[in-house]
Amino acid sequence: MPFLTPLETEALLLSLRVALVSVVFALPVGLLVAWLLVRVRFPGKSVLDAVVHLPLVLPPVAVGYLLLIALGRNGIIGGWLYDSFGISFAFTWKGAAVAAAVMAFPLMVRSMRLSLEAVDPGLEAAARTLGATRRRVFLTVTLPLMAPGILAGGVLAFARALGEFGATITFVSNIPGETRTLPIALYTLTQTPGGEAAAARLAILAALLAFAALIGSEWLARRVKATRGAAARA
Amino acid sequence: MPFLTPLETEALLLSLRVALVSVVFALPVGLLVAWLLVRVRFPGKSVLDAVVHLPLVLPPVAVGYLLLIALGRNGIIGGWLYDSFGISFAFTWKGAAVAAAVMAFPLMVRSMRLSLEAVDPGLEAAARTLGATRRRVFLTVTLPLMAPGILAGGVLAFARALGEFGATITFVSNIPGETRTLPIALYTLTQTPGGEAAAARLAILAALLAFAALIGSEWLARRVKATRGAAARA
Amino acid sequence: HERVLIFAAASTAPAIEPLTRGFAKAEGGKADAQAVFAASGTLARQIANGAPADLFLSADKRWIETLAKSGHIDRTRMAALMRNCLVLVLPNDDRRRLTLSATLPKELGDGRLLLADPALAPLGAYSKAALQSLHLWEPLQGRLAFQPNARAVLALAARGEALAIVYRSGANKSPGLRIAAPVPETAPILYFLAPVAGRDRPAAQRLLAYLKSDAARTAYRRAGFIAVDAPCPS
Amino acid sequence: MIEVDVRRRHGAFALDARFTTDTQDQGGVTVLFGRSGAGKTSLVNLLAGLDRPDSGRIVIGGAVLFDSERGIDLPPEQRRLGYVFQDGRLFPHLSVLRNLTYGMKRLGSDGDGPVTLDTAIELLDLRALLDRRPATLSGGEKQRVAIGRALLAHPRLLLMDEPLASLDATRKNEILPFIEQLRDETGIPIVYVSHALDEVIRLADTLVLLSEGRVAAVGGVEDLMSRLDLRPLTGRYEAGAVIAATVRSHDAPGGLTLLDFAGGTMRVPYTEMPLGKELRVRVRARDVSLALSEPADISILNVFPGTVREIGGEPGPQVDVLIDIGCPLWARITRHALEKLAIAPGKPVHALVKAVALDRHSLGHGAGRFRASNETR
Amino acid sequence: MIEVDVRRRHGAFALDARFTTDTQDQGGVTVLFGRSGAGKTSLVNLLAGLDRPDSGRIVIGGAVLFDSERGIDLPPEQRRLGYVFQDGRLFPHLSVLRNLTYGMKRLGSDGDGPVTLDTAIELLDLRALLDRRPATLSGGEKQRVAIGRALLAHPRLLLMDEPLASLDATRKNEILPFIEQLRDETGIPIVYVSHALDEVIRLADTLVLLSEGRVAAVGGVEDLMSRLDLRPLTGRYEAGAVIAATVRSHDAPGGLTLLDFAGGTMRVPYTEMPLGKELRVRVRARDVSLALSEPADISILNVFPGTVREIGGEPGPQVDVLIDIGCPLWARITRHALEKLAIAPGKPVHALVKAVALDRHSLGHGAGRFRASNETR
Ligand SMILES: Nc1ncnc2c1ncn2[C@@H]1O[C@H](COP(=O)(O)OP(=O)(O)OP(=O)(O)O)[C@@H](O)[C@H]1O
Ligand SMILES: Nc1ncnc2c1ncn2[C@@H]1O[C@H](COP(=O)(O)OP(=O)(O)OP(=O)(O)O)[C@@H](O)[C@H]1O
Ligand SMILES: [Mg+2]
Ligand SMILES: [Mg+2]
């Protein structure tokens, strides 16, 4: 990329990778959780709901710290992962993806929930009378009808992941080339005297990125809508 | 509040005020923007869309910095506001509300958009044949049908506003009694050796607050649904 | 009743917080002081944008220079209040005998050396300068991880995630850490207090004086700082 | 007066409809009749302003609602057309009562229009449902509420898209007279979409036959129903003649009303109607039998002498025979009977009409109320 | 065999239905008939498993689908009931073709069921729509796709909730024989909700009259239609008698088919049917006239001598007269004719039945196919 400094390119590519990976892994989990929250009754539902929302309401630094406690190399789960499999999240871009996924998760679930709630249960009922099991109904009716919401949730999560800062820096620190994502680079510049111009460049870069994701999602959503046929003029 | 220290009470009340004010003011604007984005075609629509999402993808500190530049007493808009009306956002709780509103705005708009898209245009068309102007249709049909989404968006924004830290501390600083909201008080405590226990108390307080809001919204949403009558067993 | 605002680098909180109370007591109701803690860069930008600060306290030479050059602080009345030292810390249970020698990169293994971000915090800048003078900066590339401020470095180090270079003032107060070795500085780490230009009210001047008093020096020492002219313990 | 001349494409489907109905000041019912997929709903949506013609012109009662050349396109709310949708479209968040009163705001008062809230509730039997939400209503209940809602909006024209399709016969027979009454007493013109011939006959002043997006014919029910070439569209089973008549006298104790018509006097079951009232009588071909001599001691009250004019050429065991009894009348008899009685054009016969097969319908307007145009271009 | 005994409350509405239909191995059509709001859809939802009875038992074809006492509640997908919904419920995101084939997965093959994809497409005239999305279909087109979709799911029973209400007469008359054929040839039993009597007559083996949530009567169409006490439910206008008959011989050139029935021989328009076939003939009261002597030279082919049994007591200008011609037959005549002809119980009369008013219906199953229970408790 000719217009970007090598540092910018590095941060950009890293951010993209982190955001993408986080969304890809969070998506199925988010779907499951949204489904549980909307369509299933079970004890402890509100606890699950609360836990899902935790990253939204806690300051990001606190979330990062909790992640560190859980997934750090001396953490409860992290220690076990490291000892058994040699997997380590701390100080790696994978950890950054985990942090981004956790922070974006509530937004994703929210969006999916709204769209799931808008799916007409009458259509699901119809599918079941046609012999479809719950699973097939979900895959062939519910999921496609939720598609706009999943898309919206995914993009929102992607955007949020791109902008994730507090939890990331706390959990995986700022390691150039490994975990220095766009927002971390940008933050660094705002704390540097005379960093304004470079910071502005990065801000514009981040905005463009978000822009591209949004336009892509709008385009996809329009295509989905077009294939369903438009309703009457409003 | 007997269990809370005066400092905690102060931060709590301030946070509530800031979050409430930010949501109340952002709600109508968010509604307008959601409506523009879903139902109106105009040039520059994707630019508006991108601008709305900017606070999501930029690090909060960068957003706070932009606010400082724009609305600070020496800022472009802020200077004019101060000179003309004596209004100053920088370093006041009003500024904290602005920062919270800006950061929560994209979430609110997203939620509203999804629910607006789910409103059957056929119902709006029906209302218009009954003589309702666009405005009345919006107020009596679209808005009530969007209610769950508005509620969800509002609560999400409220929760996000409660947790807002980066933009707030950058824009309005950390002034006890004026801008030291719960998350900022939490930050201050973490900067103090031995402040961990107090910090944990505050984190739990913040989480409880947000949960209360979320549970309240779930309850409200269920009531809305109940009055509309349930569909067949899914 | 006057209120004096001192904008202070977050790492000075343990020393300054008790002194604001002491000042209020000394003033006997005529005036009191309030400290605003945040990253030096954040505070400096706020001052440049018209924050109602009376005094600025920071160890970050870059920002002090910048503010002085732009005329936002009064360099002529600037004074060094206290001094800090660098140490290499290890978790209590880490029994290795590490020093800052040429073998350090090898002895780290797949562990990391945690620093404050040189671009963000003076601690980072001083750490980097020290490593450079020891010719360790280059060899340690790829083994370094940055945290945005001194407290964050301490928190992470205390979790046993890595070795770290921190301020002696902080290491003293962290029960989970032991000091492995002092880090020789290239220049003394001094905290400068400067009045903000155009805001030299009598009360602010009294606070300035109070912070230079003997009573204040005791407080600094108690918080782990040393006198401006004292040498770092080795 | 309704003047429509519109073109609209939907994918492979092209609507291209032109017709005019003339009614002086009074209302009247224009029925859009056509098979499933003929374009009835598409056309009604264009009238209502919910869809925009690619080009054309729509004028209702002198008001230009749409004119692509002059750039006129009134928004739906200013067209003042009440629309009963094929798919209901009740507001799910409002109670039945608030659904009903939604359009009443137009007048700003509660009972100013031609239909009061109470009338509508009583007639549509909605009293018990007023507090309910639409989601819990049965299919027919929903449709009744939708009809009430449109009526109460005080429209200058009512668009009804198969409003009775989901109602049972009993309910239908309760509501049809109400629509008739509306037409007769309030003067609100109605555009009525239907594929049920009994509704068409009862209600239509003007019939617009739609077929594959085009107007196949437009005209009076009398004319179109007796046209052999339209049989594929109007349907054979229900075919018959429609006869204009006037109330001559009543025989209340005998349970009879006597009507004057071009073929003499017809006896129909007693109905309260003012003397001299013009009305329409429908005689289905299947309700008419033929006899060579006048039968005696028979419960059939209406026996008209006439002459065979034409014998329908449809294949199959049944034949439609056109008889002139002073006006055209169709009789459907078996081919067996045709041969047995040696029915042929010119032969004098007696037409036996069962009185109970008559439908009542007030005309109320002069003749020549419509100008046919664009028939099967 | 369908065995239903369920209770279910919805707010103020309480469904409390108990009935049994006996059919040996063969299918047959059970029609649920009742006014709007009677609880027809509610009952069908219980059968389909889309709603759960508060208590009760549902057995279809020997399989217990629901039994509150034994704690059985089969999920909808295991009940294998095809459901044509009153409100369509097509999948908006799938093309018409993929809507049609959605349920075919059940067999895992493309044409294994009693109805192949091609048959359904041809019959329901869906060929041109296959690539379209439901949103762009007209009301009737949607319903045709919904019928096809349910048929192709190879159900052991079809639930059809007013499937033809939004179809025009021509289309209806195309699809009705298909449903008849389905019933006769595939042996799939059908539960059919309708408020259109012509459909009921044509299709029903067993009629379940629902009224305000309760089973008012259950039985054969013949029985229920001739019962005066059920007139408020079955409707007066359409009242008549249903007569069981056997095909005796054909007179193809004369265009006639002769049927044997309890009152002698009846001549109906020629229809291809095997000799000896049992079928059902419906004679509407309004299609029967009375004469004191046998009229000569008349196009009415069926004239049966008989005796007046009973005179209906309804007010109004028309009277229903029950005549015994070997089996019961209803005639509707004017009060004027009643007096003129001095009709009274015991008086010998001739009943004139217009042949064209007959409906064809195959019985196919022996008598006593149903056990009435729970009538208007
Ligand atoms: N948006 C669209 N895209 C493609 N085809 C369309 C669209 N809208 C309508 N059509 C087609 O136009 C034709 C007319 O549809 P319309 O709804 O007007 O029929 P209708 O006469 O009201 O039929 P019904 O009696 O079944 O309601 C149908 O064949 C329908 O499939
Ligand atoms: N969830 C509910 N809450 C309250 N009342 C209900 C509910 N569901 C159905 N009902 C009422 O139960 C009655 C029966 O409804 P159902 O839909 O079964 O009628 P139906 O016989 O199918 O009528 P239609 O022919 O109009 O479709 C109606 O009066 C309806 O209002
Ligand atoms: Mg239609
Ligand atoms: Mg129903």
XYZ file of N, CA, C and O and ligand atoms in Angstrom, chain D residues 10-13 34-43 86 161-162 195, chain E residues 129 132 136-141 166, ligand 1:
139
model
N -44.718 -5.405 -13.591
C -44.122 -6.105 -12.431
C -43.439 -7.321 -12.997
O -44.094 -8.333 -13.229
N -42.159 -7.237 -13.225
C -41.499 -8.410 -13.794
C -42.166 -8.809 -15.090
O -42.340 -7.995 -16.010
N -42.585 -10.062 -15.156
C -43.173 -10.562 -16.396
C -44.622 -10.106 -16.549
O -45.200 -10.215 -17.621
N -45.177 -9.620 -15.489
C -46.587 -9.239 -15.533
C -46.738 -7.773 -15.926
O -46.072 -6.902 -15.364
N -62.072 -10.921 -12.112
C -61.058 -11.587 -12.922
C -60.448 -12.724 -12.144
O -60.594 -12.822 -10.923
N -59.756 -13.582 -12.855
C -59.184 -14.756 -12.217
C -58.056 -14.375 -11.274
O -57.542 -13.262 -11.317
N -57.673 -15.341 -10.478
C -56.506 -15.154 -9.615
C -55.306 -14.786 -10.485
O -55.021 -15.451 -11.469
N -54.638 -13.685 -10.122
C -53.473 -13.261 -10.895
C -53.789 -12.371 -12.068
O -52.899 -12.014 -12.837
N -55.042 -11.954 -12.200
C -55.418 -11.131 -13.346
C -54.910 -9.702 -13.207
O -54.817 -8.970 -14.184
N -54.593 -9.293 -11.990
C -54.079 -7.941 -11.788
C -55.036 -7.056 -11.018
O -54.891 -5.837 -11.011
N -55.984 -7.642 -10.316
C -56.971 -6.857 -9.603
C -56.333 -6.073 -8.461
O -56.513 -4.856 -8.355
N -55.567 -6.785 -7.632
C -54.932 -6.108 -6.517
C -53.936 -5.073 -7.022
O -53.833 -3.969 -6.475
N -53.195 -5.412 -8.056
C -52.238 -4.455 -8.613
C -52.941 -3.168 -9.002
O -52.462 -2.066 -8.705
N -54.093 -3.293 -9.638
C -54.827 -2.112 -10.079
C -55.321 -1.305 -8.889
O -55.194 -0.075 -8.854
N -56.740 -7.154 0.935
C -56.937 -8.594 0.807
C -56.326 -9.329 2.003
O -56.823 -10.347 2.438
N -60.875 -5.158 -1.494
C -60.203 -6.247 -2.201
C -60.622 -7.579 -1.595
O -60.094 -7.992 -0.562
N -61.570 -8.218 -2.211
C -62.125 -9.481 -1.713
C -62.410 -9.441 -0.223
O -61.906 -10.258 0.543
N -64.140 -12.462 -6.813
C -64.296 -13.495 -7.815
C -65.525 -14.343 -7.523
O -65.673 -15.422 -8.052
N -44.566 -19.811 -12.196
C -44.223 -19.089 -10.966
C -43.001 -19.661 -10.263
O -42.529 -19.104 -9.276
N -40.286 -17.523 -8.807
C -40.661 -16.285 -8.130
C -40.580 -16.445 -6.614
O -40.542 -17.538 -6.082
N -44.141 -11.583 -4.365
C -44.678 -10.996 -5.589
C -45.888 -11.759 -6.112
O -46.396 -11.439 -7.169
N -46.336 -12.747 -5.399
C -47.478 -13.522 -5.884
C -48.792 -12.851 -5.513
O -48.879 -12.152 -4.511
N -49.808 -13.103 -6.310
C -51.134 -12.611 -5.955
C -51.720 -13.521 -4.882
O -51.210 -14.608 -4.620
N -52.812 -13.049 -4.272
C -53.414 -13.798 -3.167
C -53.721 -15.243 -3.531
O -53.401 -16.174 -2.794
N -54.313 -15.429 -4.678
C -54.693 -16.780 -5.089
C -53.481 -17.628 -5.429
O -53.440 -18.834 -5.126
N -52.485 -17.017 -6.038
C -51.267 -17.754 -6.377
C -50.594 -18.287 -5.118
O -50.155 -19.438 -5.052
N -59.585 -17.915 -1.214
C -59.120 -16.786 -2.015
C -58.982 -17.149 -3.492
O -58.314 -16.456 -4.233
N -43.610 -7.291 -7.650
C -44.018 -8.210 -8.557
N -43.110 -8.862 -9.320
C -43.509 -9.779 -10.228
N -44.794 -10.123 -10.442
C -45.749 -9.518 -9.710
C -45.411 -8.539 -8.718
N -46.556 -8.122 -8.150
C -47.555 -8.808 -8.754
N -47.072 -9.651 -9.689
C -47.849 -10.553 -10.561
O -48.861 -9.810 -11.134
C -50.016 -10.593 -11.306
C -51.220 -9.860 -10.760
O -51.153 -9.866 -9.357
P -52.371 -9.325 -8.488
O -51.990 -9.435 -7.061
O -52.780 -7.981 -8.980
O -53.498 -10.406 -8.859
P -55.003 -10.481 -8.400
O -55.833 -10.254 -9.614
O -55.249 -9.574 -7.253
O -55.145 -12.001 -7.989
P -55.855 -12.706 -6.698
O -57.291 -12.825 -6.993
O -55.205 -14.042 -6.672
O -55.555 -11.869 -5.502
C -49.753 -11.915 -10.637
O -49.462 -12.882 -11.605
C -48.549 -11.654 -9.783
O -47.752 -12.803 -9.703
